[in-house]
Coordinates of C-alpha atoms and ligand atoms in Angstrom, one line a residue:
M1 CA -51.0 -19.6 100.0
S2 CA -49.4 -22.8 101.2
E3 CA -45.6 -22.7 101.9
K4 CA -43.3 -24.4 99.4
T5 CA -42.3 -27.9 100.3
K6 CA -38.7 -28.8 101.1
G7 CA -38.7 -30.7 97.7
Q8 CA -39.8 -27.6 95.8
N9 CA -37.1 -25.5 97.5
L10 CA -34.5 -28.2 96.8
A11 CA -35.5 -28.4 93.1
E12 CA -35.1 -24.6 92.8
T13 CA -31.7 -24.7 94.3
L14 CA -30.3 -27.9 92.7
F15 CA -31.8 -27.9 89.2
Y16 CA -30.5 -26.0 86.2
K17 CA -33.2 -24.2 84.2
K18 CA -32.4 -22.5 81.0
K19 CA -34.1 -19.1 80.8
N20 CA -34.5 -16.7 77.9
A21 CA -33.8 -13.0 77.7
F22 CA -37.5 -12.1 77.9
E23 CA -37.9 -13.8 81.2
L24 CA -34.8 -12.3 82.7
W25 CA -34.2 -8.8 81.2
S26 CA -35.6 -5.5 82.2
A27 CA -37.1 -3.1 79.7
E28 CA -33.8 -1.1 79.8
E29 CA -31.8 -4.1 78.9
R30 CA -34.1 -5.1 76.1
E31 CA -33.8 -1.6 74.7
A32 CA -30.0 -1.7 75.0
A33 CA -30.0 -4.9 72.9
Q34 CA -32.2 -3.4 70.2
K35 CA -30.0 -0.3 70.1
Y36 CA -26.8 -2.3 69.9
C37 CA -28.0 -4.2 66.9
V38 CA -28.6 -1.1 64.7
D39 CA -24.9 -0.6 64.2
Y40 CA -24.3 -4.3 63.9
M41 CA -26.7 -4.5 61.0
K42 CA -24.9 -1.6 59.3
F43 CA -21.6 -3.5 59.8
L44 CA -23.2 -6.4 57.9
D45 CA -24.3 -4.3 55.0
D46 CA -20.9 -2.6 54.8
G47 CA -18.9 -5.8 54.8
K48 CA -20.2 -8.7 52.7
T49 CA -16.7 -10.1 52.0
E50 CA -13.7 -10.4 54.4
R51 CA -12.0 -7.5 52.5
E52 CA -15.0 -5.3 53.0
A53 CA -15.5 -6.3 56.7
L54 CA -11.8 -5.6 57.3
V55 CA -12.2 -2.1 55.9
A56 CA -15.3 -1.5 58.0
A57 CA -13.5 -2.7 61.1
I58 CA -10.5 -0.5 60.5
R59 CA -12.8 2.5 60.0
I60 CA -14.3 1.8 63.5
L61 CA -10.8 1.2 65.0
E62 CA -9.2 4.4 63.7
K63 CA -12.1 6.4 65.1
E64 CA -11.2 4.9 68.4
G65 CA -7.6 5.8 68.2
F66 CA -6.1 2.5 67.1
R67 CA -3.2 2.8 64.7
E68 CA -1.6 0.5 62.1
Y69 CA 1.1 -1.8 63.3
K70 CA 3.7 -3.6 61.2
L71 CA 5.6 -6.7 62.3
G72 CA 8.8 -5.6 63.9
D73 CA 7.4 -2.3 65.2
K74 CA 8.1 -1.4 68.8
I75 CA 5.1 -2.1 71.1
N76 CA 4.7 -0.4 74.5
A77 CA 2.2 -1.1 77.3
G78 CA -1.0 0.8 76.6
D79 CA -0.6 0.8 72.8
K80 CA -3.8 0.3 70.7
L81 CA -2.9 -1.3 67.4
Y82 CA -4.2 -3.2 64.4
Y83 CA -2.3 -5.4 62.0
N84 CA -3.8 -5.6 58.5
N85 CA -2.9 -9.0 57.1
R86 CA -3.0 -8.8 53.3
E87 CA -6.4 -6.9 53.3
K88 CA -8.2 -10.1 54.5
S89 CA -7.6 -10.8 58.1
L90 CA -7.1 -8.4 61.0
Y91 CA -5.3 -8.6 64.3
I92 CA -6.4 -6.0 66.8
I93 CA -4.0 -5.5 69.8
S94 CA -4.5 -3.7 73.1
A95 CA -1.2 -3.9 75.0
G96 CA -2.1 -4.1 78.7
T97 CA -0.4 -2.8 81.8
E98 CA -0.1 -6.1 83.7
P99 CA 3.1 -8.3 83.1
I100 CA 2.9 -9.9 79.7
E101 CA 3.7 -13.3 81.2
C102 CA 0.2 -13.2 82.7
G103 CA -0.9 -14.1 79.2
V104 CA -2.9 -12.6 76.4
R105 CA -6.7 -12.8 76.1
V106 CA -7.6 -13.7 72.5
S107 CA -11.0 -13.5 70.9
A108 CA -10.9 -15.1 67.4
A109 CA -13.8 -14.8 65.0
H110 CA -13.9 -15.1 61.2
I111 CA -15.1 -12.6 58.6
D112 CA -15.3 -14.8 55.6
S113 CA -18.7 -16.4 54.7
P114 CA -19.9 -19.0 52.2
R115 CA -20.5 -17.5 48.7
L116 CA -19.9 -18.1 45.0
D117 CA -16.4 -17.2 43.8
L118 CA -15.8 -16.4 40.1
K119 CA -13.4 -18.8 38.3
Q120 CA -10.2 -17.5 36.8
H121 CA -11.8 -17.6 33.3
P122 CA -15.4 -16.9 34.2
L123 CA -17.0 -15.1 31.3
Y124 CA -18.9 -16.8 28.5
E125 CA -22.1 -16.3 26.5
S126 CA -24.8 -18.8 25.4
D127 CA -27.8 -18.2 23.2
G128 CA -27.8 -14.4 23.6
L129 CA -27.2 -14.4 27.4
G130 CA -24.0 -13.7 29.3
Y131 CA -22.8 -15.8 32.2
F132 CA -20.0 -16.1 34.9
K133 CA -18.7 -19.5 35.9
T134 CA -18.3 -19.9 39.6
H135 CA -16.6 -22.2 42.2
Y136 CA -18.5 -22.1 45.4
Y137 CA -16.6 -21.1 48.6
G138 CA -17.3 -22.9 51.9
G139 CA -20.2 -25.2 52.8
V140 CA -22.9 -24.1 50.4
R141 CA -26.3 -25.9 50.0
K142 CA -26.5 -25.2 46.3
Y143 CA -30.2 -25.0 45.9
Q144 CA -30.4 -22.1 48.3
W145 CA -28.4 -19.8 46.0
I146 CA -30.7 -20.3 43.0
T147 CA -33.2 -17.5 42.0
V148 CA -31.8 -15.3 44.7
P149 CA -30.7 -11.7 43.7
L150 CA -26.9 -11.6 43.9
A151 CA -24.3 -8.8 44.0
L152 CA -20.8 -8.8 42.5
H153 CA -18.1 -7.9 45.0
G154 CA -14.3 -8.1 45.0
T155 CA -11.0 -6.8 44.0
V156 CA -9.1 -6.9 40.7
I157 CA -5.4 -6.5 40.2
K158 CA -4.9 -5.2 36.7
A159 CA -1.9 -5.8 34.4
N160 CA -0.2 -2.6 35.6
G161 CA -0.5 -3.7 39.2
E162 CA -3.3 -1.2 40.0
S163 CA -6.0 -2.6 42.4
V164 CA -9.6 -1.8 41.8
D165 CA -12.6 -2.7 44.0
V166 CA -15.8 -3.9 42.4
R167 CA -19.2 -3.7 44.1
I168 CA -22.4 -3.9 42.0
G169 CA -25.8 -4.9 43.3
D170 CA -26.4 -3.5 46.8
N171 CA -26.9 0.1 46.2
P172 CA -30.4 1.4 45.3
G173 CA -30.8 1.4 41.5
D174 CA -28.0 -1.2 41.0
P175 CA -28.6 -4.1 38.7
V176 CA -28.4 -7.6 40.4
F177 CA -27.4 -11.0 39.1
C178 CA -28.9 -14.5 39.6
I179 CA -28.8 -18.2 38.8
T180 CA -32.0 -19.3 37.1
D181 CA -34.0 -22.5 37.8
L182 CA -36.4 -24.8 36.0
L183 CA -40.1 -24.0 35.9
P184 CA -42.2 -26.5 37.8
H185 CA -43.9 -27.5 34.6
L186 CA -40.7 -29.0 33.3
A187 CA -39.1 -30.2 36.5
K188 CA -40.3 -33.8 36.6
D189 CA -36.8 -35.3 36.2
Q190 CA -35.1 -32.8 38.5
N191 CA -37.8 -33.3 41.2
A192 CA -36.9 -37.0 41.2
K193 CA -33.3 -36.3 42.1
S194 CA -32.1 -36.0 45.7
L195 CA -31.6 -32.5 47.0
G196 CA -27.8 -33.0 47.0
Q197 CA -27.7 -34.1 43.4
A198 CA -30.3 -31.9 41.7
F199 CA -27.9 -28.9 41.6
T200 CA -24.3 -29.3 40.6
G201 CA -21.3 -27.0 41.2
E202 CA -20.7 -26.6 37.5
G203 CA -24.4 -25.5 37.2
L204 CA -24.0 -22.5 39.4
N205 CA -23.6 -20.1 36.5
I206 CA -24.5 -16.5 37.0
L207 CA -26.7 -14.6 34.6
I208 CA -25.0 -11.3 34.0
A209 CA -26.2 -9.8 30.7
G210 CA -29.0 -10.2 28.2
S211 CA -28.0 -8.0 25.2
P212 CA -25.2 -7.6 22.6
Y213 CA -22.7 -4.9 22.3
F214 CA -24.0 -2.0 20.2
E215 CA -21.9 0.0 17.7
E216 CA -21.9 3.8 17.7
D217 CA -24.5 3.7 14.9
G218 CA -26.9 2.0 17.2
K219 CA -26.7 -1.4 15.5
Q220 CA -25.6 -4.6 17.2
T221 CA -21.9 -5.4 16.5
P222 CA -21.0 -7.8 13.8
A223 CA -18.2 -9.1 16.1
S224 CA -18.5 -12.6 17.4
D225 CA -19.3 -13.1 21.1
K226 CA -21.5 -10.0 21.1
V227 CA -22.9 -10.4 24.7
K228 CA -19.4 -11.2 26.1
L229 CA -18.2 -8.0 24.4
M230 CA -21.0 -6.0 25.9
V231 CA -19.9 -7.2 29.4
M232 CA -16.2 -6.6 28.8
A233 CA -16.9 -3.1 27.3
Y234 CA -18.9 -2.3 30.5
L235 CA -16.2 -3.6 32.8
N236 CA -13.5 -1.8 30.8
E237 CA -15.3 1.5 30.9
K238 CA -16.2 1.3 34.6
Y239 CA -13.0 -0.4 36.0
G240 CA -10.5 -0.3 33.2
M241 CA -10.5 -4.2 33.1
T242 CA -9.6 -6.5 30.3
E243 CA -10.6 -10.2 30.3
A244 CA -7.1 -11.2 31.3
D245 CA -7.5 -9.3 34.6
F246 CA -10.0 -11.9 35.8
M247 CA -6.9 -14.1 36.3
S248 CA -5.6 -11.9 39.0
A249 CA -8.9 -11.0 40.6
E250 CA -11.0 -12.2 43.5
L251 CA -14.5 -11.6 42.6
C252 CA -17.5 -13.3 44.1
L253 CA -21.3 -13.3 44.2
V254 CA -22.9 -12.5 47.6
P255 CA -26.6 -11.9 48.4
A256 CA -27.7 -8.5 47.2
A257 CA -30.1 -8.0 50.1
N258 CA -29.1 -6.0 53.2
A259 CA -29.8 -6.9 56.8
V260 CA -33.4 -6.6 57.9
D261 CA -35.5 -7.1 61.0
V262 CA -37.5 -10.4 61.0
G263 CA -40.8 -10.8 62.9
L264 CA -43.5 -8.4 63.9
D265 CA -41.7 -7.8 67.2
R266 CA -38.4 -7.1 65.5
W267 CA -36.4 -9.3 67.8
L268 CA -34.7 -11.3 65.0
I269 CA -32.3 -10.2 62.3
G270 CA -32.2 -11.8 58.8
A271 CA -29.0 -11.2 56.9
Y272 CA -26.2 -12.7 54.8
G273 CA -23.0 -13.5 56.7
H274 CA -24.0 -13.6 60.4
D275 CA -21.6 -16.5 60.4
D276 CA -19.3 -15.2 61.6
R277 CA -19.4 -11.4 61.3
V278 CA -21.8 -11.5 64.3
C279 CA -19.0 -12.7 66.5
G280 CA -16.5 -10.5 64.7
Y281 CA -18.5 -7.4 65.4
T282 CA -19.4 -8.3 69.0
A283 CA -15.8 -9.2 69.9
L284 CA -14.4 -6.1 68.1
T285 CA -16.8 -3.7 69.9
A286 CA -16.2 -5.5 73.3
M287 CA -12.4 -5.0 72.8
I288 CA -12.9 -1.3 72.0
E289 CA -15.0 -0.7 75.1
N290 CA -12.4 -2.4 77.2
K291 CA -9.3 -1.0 75.5
N292 CA -7.9 0.2 78.9
S293 CA -8.1 -3.2 80.4
E294 CA -5.0 -4.2 82.4
H295 CA -4.9 -7.4 80.3
T296 CA -3.2 -7.6 76.9
L297 CA -6.1 -8.2 74.4
V298 CA -5.9 -9.5 70.9
C299 CA -9.0 -9.8 68.7
V300 CA -8.6 -11.7 65.5
L301 CA -10.9 -11.3 62.5
A302 CA -9.8 -14.3 60.4
D303 CA -10.3 -15.3 56.8
K304 CA -10.6 -18.8 55.3
E305 CA -12.4 -20.4 58.2
E306 CA -15.1 -21.6 55.8
T307 CA -12.5 -23.5 53.7
G308 CA -10.5 -25.0 56.6
S309 CA -8.4 -22.1 57.9
D310 CA -5.5 -23.0 55.6
G311 CA -3.3 -20.3 54.0
V312 CA -1.6 -17.0 55.0
T313 CA -4.9 -15.4 56.0
G314 CA -6.3 -18.5 57.8
M315 CA -5.9 -19.4 61.5
Q316 CA -3.6 -22.3 60.7
C317 CA -1.0 -19.7 59.6
C318 CA 1.6 -18.9 62.3
L319 CA 0.8 -15.2 62.4
L320 CA -1.1 -15.3 65.7
T321 CA 1.9 -17.0 67.3
D322 CA 4.2 -14.4 65.7
I323 CA 2.2 -11.5 67.1
I324 CA 2.1 -13.0 70.6
D325 CA 5.9 -13.5 70.3
E326 CA 6.3 -9.9 69.3
L327 CA 4.2 -8.8 72.3
A328 CA 6.3 -11.0 74.6
V329 CA 9.6 -9.7 73.3
N330 CA 8.6 -6.1 73.3
L331 CA 6.9 -6.2 76.7
G332 CA 9.6 -8.3 78.4
G333 CA 8.4 -11.9 78.6
N334 CA 9.2 -15.4 77.5
P335 CA 6.9 -16.1 74.6
R336 CA 6.4 -19.7 75.7
V337 CA 5.3 -18.6 79.1
V338 CA 3.0 -16.0 77.6
R339 CA 1.2 -18.5 75.4
A340 CA 0.9 -21.1 78.2
N341 CA -0.9 -18.4 80.3
S342 CA -3.1 -17.1 77.5
L343 CA -6.8 -17.7 77.1
C344 CA -8.9 -17.7 74.0
L345 CA -12.5 -17.5 73.1
S346 CA -12.9 -19.0 69.6
A347 CA -15.8 -16.8 68.6
D348 CA -18.0 -18.6 66.2
V349 CA -21.7 -19.2 65.7
S350 CA -23.6 -22.3 66.8
A351 CA -26.5 -24.1 65.2
G352 CA -29.6 -22.8 67.0
F353 CA -32.4 -25.3 67.6
D354 CA -34.9 -25.0 64.8
P355 CA -38.5 -26.1 65.7
L356 CA -39.1 -26.9 62.1
Y357 CA -36.3 -29.5 62.0
P358 CA -36.3 -31.0 65.6
E359 CA -35.2 -34.4 64.3
V360 CA -31.5 -33.4 63.7
Y361 CA -31.1 -31.8 67.1
E362 CA -30.9 -33.1 70.7
K363 CA -32.8 -30.3 72.3
R364 CA -31.5 -30.6 75.8
N365 CA -28.0 -29.9 74.5
S366 CA -28.8 -27.5 71.7
S367 CA -28.6 -23.7 71.9
L368 CA -32.0 -22.1 71.8
L369 CA -32.7 -18.7 70.2
S370 CA -32.8 -15.8 72.7
C371 CA -31.3 -17.9 75.5
G372 CA -28.0 -16.1 75.2
V373 CA -24.5 -16.6 73.8
A374 CA -23.7 -20.3 73.4
M375 CA -20.6 -22.1 74.6
A376 CA -19.5 -25.3 72.8
K377 CA -17.1 -27.2 75.0
Y378 CA -16.4 -29.4 72.1
T379 CA -17.2 -29.6 68.3
G380 CA -16.1 -32.2 65.8
S381 CA -17.8 -35.3 64.4
G382 CA -17.8 -39.1 64.8
G383 CA -17.0 -39.4 68.5
K384 CA -15.6 -35.8 69.0
G385 CA -13.2 -36.3 66.1
S386 CA -11.0 -33.3 65.4
T387 CA -12.3 -31.3 68.3
N388 CA -10.7 -28.9 70.7
D389 CA -12.4 -30.3 73.8
A390 CA -11.9 -27.4 76.3
G391 CA -10.9 -28.5 79.8
A392 CA -13.4 -28.4 82.6
E393 CA -11.1 -26.0 84.6
F394 CA -11.0 -23.6 81.7
V395 CA -14.8 -23.8 81.1
G396 CA -15.2 -23.2 84.8
K397 CA -13.0 -20.0 84.6
I398 CA -15.1 -18.6 81.6
R399 CA -18.3 -19.6 83.3
A400 CA -17.3 -17.6 86.4
M401 CA -16.5 -14.5 84.2
F402 CA -19.9 -14.7 82.6
D403 CA -21.8 -15.1 85.8
R404 CA -19.8 -12.3 87.4
D405 CA -21.0 -9.9 84.7
N406 CA -24.6 -11.3 84.4
V407 CA -24.0 -12.6 80.8
L408 CA -26.9 -14.6 79.5
W409 CA -25.3 -17.8 78.3
Q410 CA -26.1 -21.4 77.5
T411 CA -24.3 -24.4 76.1
A412 CA -24.4 -25.7 72.6
E413 CA -23.8 -28.9 70.7
L414 CA -23.9 -29.1 66.9
G415 CA -26.9 -31.4 66.4
R416 CA -27.5 -35.0 67.3
V417 CA -24.6 -37.3 67.8
D418 CA -23.5 -38.8 64.4
Q419 CA -25.9 -36.5 62.5
G420 CA -23.0 -34.6 61.1
G421 CA -20.7 -32.1 62.7
G422 CA -18.2 -29.4 62.1
G423 CA -15.3 -27.4 63.5
T424 CA -14.0 -23.9 64.1
V425 CA -10.6 -22.2 64.5
A426 CA -10.5 -23.4 68.1
K427 CA -8.2 -26.3 67.6
Y428 CA -5.6 -24.4 65.7
I429 CA -5.3 -21.9 68.5
A430 CA -5.4 -24.6 71.2
N431 CA -2.6 -26.4 69.4
E432 CA -0.4 -23.4 70.2
N433 CA -0.7 -24.2 73.9
I434 CA -3.5 -21.7 74.5
D435 CA -6.6 -22.7 76.5
T436 CA -9.5 -22.2 74.0
V437 CA -13.3 -22.7 74.1
D438 CA -15.9 -22.0 71.4
I439 CA -18.4 -19.2 72.2
G440 CA -20.9 -17.7 69.7
V441 CA -24.4 -16.7 68.6
P442 CA -27.0 -19.4 67.8
V443 CA -28.0 -19.1 64.1
L444 CA -31.0 -20.5 62.1
S445 CA -30.4 -21.4 58.4
M446 CA -26.6 -21.2 58.9
H447 CA -24.7 -20.8 55.6
A448 CA -27.9 -19.8 53.7
P449 CA -28.1 -16.5 51.8
F450 CA -30.4 -15.3 54.6
E451 CA -29.4 -16.4 58.1
V452 CA -31.4 -15.6 61.2
V453 CA -30.2 -14.6 64.7
S454 CA -31.8 -13.2 67.8
K455 CA -30.9 -9.7 68.9
A456 CA -30.9 -10.9 72.5
D457 CA -28.1 -13.4 71.6
V458 CA -26.1 -10.8 69.6
Y459 CA -26.2 -8.5 72.7
S460 CA -25.3 -11.4 75.0
A461 CA -22.3 -12.2 72.8
H462 CA -21.1 -8.6 73.1
K463 CA -21.5 -8.8 76.9
A464 CA -19.7 -12.1 77.0
F465 CA -16.7 -10.9 75.0
S466 CA -16.6 -7.8 77.1
A467 CA -16.6 -9.9 80.4
F468 CA -13.6 -11.8 78.9
C469 CA -11.7 -8.5 78.3
K470 CA -12.1 -7.3 81.9
Ligands
MN1 MN1 -18.3 -19.9 61.5
MN2 MN1 -19.6 -21.4 58.8

């Protein structure tokens, strides 16, 4: 064997080489990653809407000794709390023992995902079939939601103020719903349209019934709107609903399928809603594992990211600032100083490089599956427009934390320059004078009813959020 040349040694020292989990991890670490993802997949199945994900998260938190907090309650060092914001977004707090003016460490993920929301007057029938009208929520590629089994989820506030949860389509034996498509034999005109024009928002109507209402004598009703009546009679019997109750309801269609392993080696997970419950779950469990950290930790599971973070449950709401102010006042600090010294990981997924579509990526700067959690220093579009471009000093600080704890991580940029773009909650938190950078799991088929991630990256995200809590 000849000795390495000086150049070869220099190259090893000076060059950055991206490595994947399979090159770097021991059998024990691979097993730990596989094991960690079992409960993550259950979390996905439990929570297919922000409301359901919030309930699943609270169940986990209460088991770990966290208790409900209301704005204005006294907070003491060492308290483990959660704030339930209108059943849709969750703020988890672990009050540390170090002075609060050292700042708060915030991990902010979102638990809403693209889907099809029912309109306020959704129900109609046509030619013997019953339908729901929808208005899609978030960035949906419409064709992906057609001929896919869908489940009906949501909450109805009835006329008497009573709240009732609806969930039909995921349990064994449940019926499902769908949007139908043309047969290829008759699709000549549709095939000639562009992908973006072939399917319209008003065309995303859900097939929900195929029979009329039957009278007690077994004959179909002479009433008009027979199929519509069948649907309302069912909903009335099961949930006590009348048609007017749709006006004060939030019902939506989500994929009926549950999370599954993808690939013969079972290293990938296919599921609805990895974006962004994968960061929500990994940040949540990291915070629970580090709940005795000397730092004050806040984990946010936000709503409305997919529609721009507006509203009382989105990250543009002042609630995070209010909670940090409450922490400052209760633990004896100046809120402005606390915010100035706070750090945030905006925990959201990145677009993983897809070998089937290399033309939209710049591979050198894309996140690759199984190469670890991905850090996006900046997002945005059109010359970094609308980005939180994290400072090099802050990126350096986070990099050091990850390296200290052997976190497998890489950088990510959302596709080729000027191919498109996108944003996260990062800028809204940074606008409150909190250093923020985007960190998340690379995803294939992002926003599709069936998104794909690598278990190695899920586990790496968990380790990354954990390193941040320490
Ligand atoms: Mn997201
Ligand atoms: Mn998204």
